[in-house]
Amino acid sequence: MQKSKVFIALIIVMLTGCSELSLKQQAAEELIFYTTGITLGHNQAQCDAIHGRCNRDGYSEWTTEDGVINCSCKKN
């Protein structure tokens, strides 16, 4: 359990530096999606990395109204 808390904190810190999302929103997303086995990406670089580690059936990608690419990967 301790390792998962450290992992979540590390992910939040890493995403804070390269995201337009607020820290509160990032923390909420990471907590919710980490516990459900879903990984989120909020830009092309993150989505490329996630796509490379995700199986084909679990990967989803979409573009927001302002043209930003987002994605998710559901671990099976």
Tab-separated table of N, CA and C in Angstrom:
chain	number	residue	atom	x	y	z
A	1	MET	N	0.819	-1.188	0.000
A	1	MET	CA	0.000	0.000	0.000
A	1	MET	C	0.867	1.257	0.000
A	2	GLN	N	1.969	1.250	0.747
A	2	GLN	CA	2.866	2.406	0.811
A	2	GLN	C	3.442	2.724	-0.567
A	3	LYS	N	3.806	1.684	-1.333
A	3	LYS	CA	4.365	1.904	-2.663
A	3	LYS	C	3.352	2.578	-3.579
A	4	SER	N	2.084	2.204	-3.469
A	4	SER	CA	1.072	2.807	-4.333
A	4	SER	C	0.869	4.281	-3.998
A	5	LYS	N	0.958	4.654	-2.721
A	5	LYS	CA	0.833	6.058	-2.338
A	5	LYS	C	1.996	6.871	-2.894
A	6	VAL	N	3.187	6.318	-2.819
A	6	VAL	CA	4.365	6.994	-3.362
A	6	VAL	C	4.238	7.119	-4.872
A	7	PHE	N	3.770	6.066	-5.531
A	7	PHE	CA	3.584	6.082	-6.981
A	7	PHE	C	2.580	7.164	-7.394
A	8	ILE	N	1.479	7.253	-6.701
A	8	ILE	CA	0.460	8.258	-7.007
A	8	ILE	C	1.036	9.660	-6.823
A	9	ALA	N	1.751	9.869	-5.731
A	9	ALA	CA	2.349	11.185	-5.485
A	9	ALA	C	3.355	11.537	-6.576
A	10	LEU	N	4.148	10.574	-7.004
A	10	LEU	CA	5.136	10.806	-8.045
A	10	LEU	C	4.464	11.177	-9.365
A	11	ILE	N	3.417	10.477	-9.729
A	11	ILE	CA	2.683	10.770	-10.954
A	11	ILE	C	2.102	12.185	-10.903
A	12	ILE	N	1.540	12.554	-9.787
A	12	ILE	CA	0.946	13.889	-9.657
A	12	ILE	C	2.012	14.961	-9.823
A	13	VAL	N	3.151	14.770	-9.189
A	13	VAL	CA	4.234	15.752	-9.297
A	13	VAL	C	4.729	15.841	-10.733
A	14	MET	N	4.869	14.712	-11.397
A	14	MET	CA	5.346	14.713	-12.779
A	14	MET	C	4.364	15.419	-13.706
A	15	LEU	N	3.088	15.198	-13.527
A	15	LEU	CA	2.079	15.794	-14.396
A	15	LEU	C	1.874	17.280	-14.122
A	16	THR	N	2.156	17.707	-12.922
A	16	THR	CA	1.957	19.105	-12.565
A	16	THR	C	2.819	20.022	-13.416
A	17	GLY	N	4.017	19.595	-13.726
A	17	GLY	CA	4.934	20.435	-14.475
A	17	GLY	C	4.579	20.583	-15.936
A	18	CYS	N	3.782	19.705	-16.490
A	18	CYS	CA	3.519	19.751	-17.931
A	18	CYS	C	2.031	19.680	-18.256
A	19	SER	N	1.231	20.252	-17.418
A	19	SER	CA	-0.204	20.166	-17.639
A	19	SER	C	-0.869	21.499	-17.359
A	20	GLU	N	-1.966	21.731	-18.046
A	20	GLU	CA	-2.759	22.932	-17.804
A	20	GLU	C	-3.842	22.677	-16.762
A	21	LEU	N	-3.966	21.448	-16.298
A	21	LEU	CA	-4.970	21.127	-15.292
A	21	LEU	C	-4.515	21.608	-13.920
A	22	SER	N	-5.457	21.947	-13.077
A	22	SER	CA	-5.113	22.361	-11.721
A	22	SER	C	-4.628	21.151	-10.936
A	23	LEU	N	-3.831	21.411	-9.929
A	23	LEU	CA	-3.303	20.331	-9.091
A	23	LEU	C	-4.440	19.540	-8.445
A	24	LYS	N	-5.478	20.242	-8.018
A	24	LYS	CA	-6.622	19.571	-7.392
A	24	LYS	C	-7.298	18.621	-8.378
A	25	GLN	N	-7.482	19.077	-9.618
A	25	GLN	CA	-8.108	18.226	-10.633
A	25	GLN	C	-7.213	17.043	-10.961
A	26	GLN	N	-5.906	17.286	-11.081
A	26	GLN	CA	-4.973	16.197	-11.371
A	26	GLN	C	-4.996	15.148	-10.269
A	27	ALA	N	-4.970	15.608	-9.023
A	27	ALA	CA	-4.968	14.676	-7.893
A	27	ALA	C	-6.233	13.833	-7.877
A	28	ALA	N	-7.365	14.476	-8.117
A	28	ALA	CA	-8.639	13.749	-8.139
A	28	ALA	C	-8.652	12.719	-9.262
A	29	GLU	N	-8.218	13.126	-10.456
A	29	GLU	CA	-8.183	12.185	-11.585
A	29	GLU	C	-7.261	11.009	-11.297
A	30	GLU	N	-6.067	11.294	-10.815
A	30	GLU	CA	-5.108	10.226	-10.565
A	30	GLU	C	-5.638	9.242	-9.531
A	31	LEU	N	-6.241	9.741	-8.483
A	31	LEU	CA	-6.777	8.866	-7.449
A	31	LEU	C	-7.903	7.992	-7.989
A	32	ILE	N	-8.829	8.603	-8.690
A	32	ILE	CA	-9.972	7.849	-9.234
A	32	ILE	C	-9.516	6.835	-10.272
A	33	PHE	N	-8.729	7.294	-11.229
A	33	PHE	CA	-8.373	6.418	-12.337
A	33	PHE	C	-7.320	5.384	-11.954
A	34	TYR	N	-6.433	5.712	-11.012
A	34	TYR	CA	-5.454	4.720	-10.560
A	34	TYR	C	-6.157	3.545	-9.885
A	35	THR	N	-7.156	3.834	-9.068
A	35	THR	CA	-7.854	2.763	-8.362
A	35	THR	C	-8.720	1.921	-9.300
A	36	THR	N	-9.115	2.481	-10.442
A	36	THR	CA	-9.926	1.721	-11.395
A	36	THR	C	-9.095	1.085	-12.504
A	37	GLY	N	-7.774	1.335	-12.503
A	37	GLY	CA	-6.909	0.735	-13.511
A	37	GLY	C	-6.915	1.458	-14.842
A	38	ILE	N	-7.279	2.736	-14.831
A	38	ILE	CA	-7.305	3.529	-16.057
A	38	ILE	C	-6.186	4.559	-16.008
A	39	THR	N	-5.450	4.676	-17.101
A	39	THR	CA	-4.399	5.680	-17.226
A	39	THR	C	-4.886	6.767	-18.175
A	40	LEU	N	-4.665	8.028	-17.809
A	40	LEU	CA	-5.107	9.149	-18.633
A	40	LEU	C	-3.915	9.909	-19.194
A	41	GLY	N	-4.105	10.478	-20.388
A	41	GLY	CA	-3.127	11.370	-20.982
A	41	GLY	C	-3.819	12.627	-21.450
A	42	HIS	N	-3.130	13.768	-21.304
A	42	HIS	CA	-3.740	15.044	-21.644
A	42	HIS	C	-2.986	15.799	-22.731
A	43	ASN	N	-2.077	15.132	-23.446
A	43	ASN	CA	-1.396	15.758	-24.577
A	43	ASN	C	-0.821	14.655	-25.467
A	44	GLN	N	-0.315	15.026	-26.625
A	44	GLN	CA	0.156	14.044	-27.602
A	44	GLN	C	1.285	13.183	-27.048
A	45	ALA	N	2.237	13.788	-26.347
A	45	ALA	CA	3.374	13.024	-25.817
A	45	ALA	C	2.919	11.983	-24.797
A	46	GLN	N	2.039	12.368	-23.887
A	46	GLN	CA	1.520	11.420	-22.900
A	46	GLN	C	0.745	10.306	-23.586
A	47	CYS	N	-0.066	10.664	-24.582
A	47	CYS	CA	-0.881	9.662	-25.270
A	47	CYS	C	-0.011	8.700	-26.082
A	48	ASP	N	1.068	9.196	-26.681
A	48	ASP	CA	1.981	8.308	-27.396
A	48	ASP	C	2.582	7.275	-26.448
A	49	ALA	N	2.996	7.724	-25.269
A	49	ALA	CA	3.583	6.803	-24.282
A	49	ALA	C	2.547	5.800	-23.784
A	50	ILE	N	1.344	6.276	-23.504
A	50	ILE	CA	0.281	5.383	-23.018
A	50	ILE	C	-0.101	4.376	-24.097
A	51	HIS	N	-0.209	4.839	-25.335
A	51	HIS	CA	-0.586	3.957	-26.443
A	51	HIS	C	0.435	2.832	-26.612
A	52	GLY	N	1.698	3.135	-26.396
A	52	GLY	CA	2.744	2.132	-26.527
A	52	GLY	C	2.680	1.036	-25.479
A	53	ARG	N	2.067	1.323	-24.316
A	53	ARG	CA	1.979	0.333	-23.241
A	53	ARG	C	0.596	-0.288	-23.091
A	54	CYS	N	-0.345	0.146	-23.898
A	54	CYS	CA	-1.727	-0.293	-23.728
A	54	CYS	C	-2.105	-1.295	-24.814
A	55	ASN	N	-2.934	-2.264	-24.448
A	55	ASN	CA	-3.418	-3.173	-25.482
A	55	ASN	C	-4.424	-2.434	-26.371
A	56	ARG	N	-4.567	-2.916	-27.556
A	56	ARG	CA	-5.380	-2.238	-28.579
A	56	ARG	C	-6.822	-2.019	-28.134
A	57	ASP	N	-7.407	-3.000	-27.472
A	57	ASP	CA	-8.814	-2.896	-27.077
A	57	ASP	C	-9.050	-1.924	-25.923
A	58	GLY	N	-8.005	-1.668	-25.122
A	58	GLY	CA	-8.177	-0.810	-23.958
A	58	GLY	C	-7.879	0.650	-24.207
A	59	TYR	N	-7.347	0.994	-25.382
A	59	TYR	CA	-6.916	2.366	-25.656
A	59	TYR	C	-8.024	3.173	-26.323
A	60	SER	N	-8.197	4.411	-25.872
A	60	SER	CA	-9.173	5.318	-26.451
A	60	SER	C	-8.536	6.705	-26.555
A	61	GLU	N	-8.764	7.389	-27.668
A	61	GLU	CA	-8.189	8.718	-27.876
A	61	GLU	C	-9.248	9.649	-28.436
A	62	TRP	N	-9.233	10.904	-28.006
A	62	TRP	CA	-10.175	11.892	-28.500
A	62	TRP	C	-9.523	13.272	-28.486
A	63	THR	N	-10.107	14.186	-29.225
A	63	THR	CA	-9.626	15.560	-29.300
A	63	THR	C	-10.691	16.475	-28.706
A	64	THR	N	-10.267	17.370	-27.834
A	64	THR	CA	-11.197	18.311	-27.214
A	64	THR	C	-11.541	19.424	-28.205
A	65	GLU	N	-12.505	20.244	-27.851
A	65	GLU	CA	-12.939	21.333	-28.730
A	65	GLU	C	-11.810	22.304	-29.058
A	66	ASP	N	-10.854	22.452	-28.132
A	66	ASP	CA	-9.738	23.369	-28.375
A	66	ASP	C	-8.554	22.690	-29.051
A	67	GLY	N	-8.756	21.468	-29.546
A	67	GLY	CA	-7.748	20.782	-30.341
A	67	GLY	C	-6.717	19.977	-29.569
A	68	VAL	N	-6.899	19.826	-28.268
A	68	VAL	CA	-5.951	19.080	-27.451
A	68	VAL	C	-6.305	17.590	-27.478
A	69	ILE	N	-5.300	16.763	-27.689
A	69	ILE	CA	-5.508	15.320	-27.713
A	69	ILE	C	-5.487	14.788	-26.275
A	70	ASN	N	-6.460	13.948	-25.967
A	70	ASN	CA	-6.551	13.266	-24.674
A	70	ASN	C	-6.717	11.780	-24.954
A	71	CYS	N	-6.405	10.971	-23.970
A	71	CYS	CA	-6.533	9.525	-24.174
A	71	CYS	C	-6.702	8.815	-22.836
A	72	SER	N	-7.060	7.547	-22.932
A	72	SER	CA	-7.147	6.697	-21.751
A	72	SER	C	-6.792	5.269	-22.123
A	73	CYS	N	-6.361	4.539	-21.120
A	73	CYS	CA	-6.046	3.124	-21.301
A	73	CYS	C	-6.621	2.359	-20.124
A	74	LYS	N	-7.487	1.440	-20.397
A	74	LYS	CA	-8.076	0.580	-19.379
A	74	LYS	C	-7.285	-0.713	-19.322
A	75	LYS	N	-6.638	-0.957	-18.206
A	75	LYS	CA	-5.870	-2.191	-18.041
A	75	LYS	C	-6.828	-3.358	-17.870
A	76	ASN	N	-6.560	-4.438	-18.570
A	76	ASN	CA	-7.412	-5.635	-18.463
A	76	ASN	C	-6.890	-6.571	-17.420
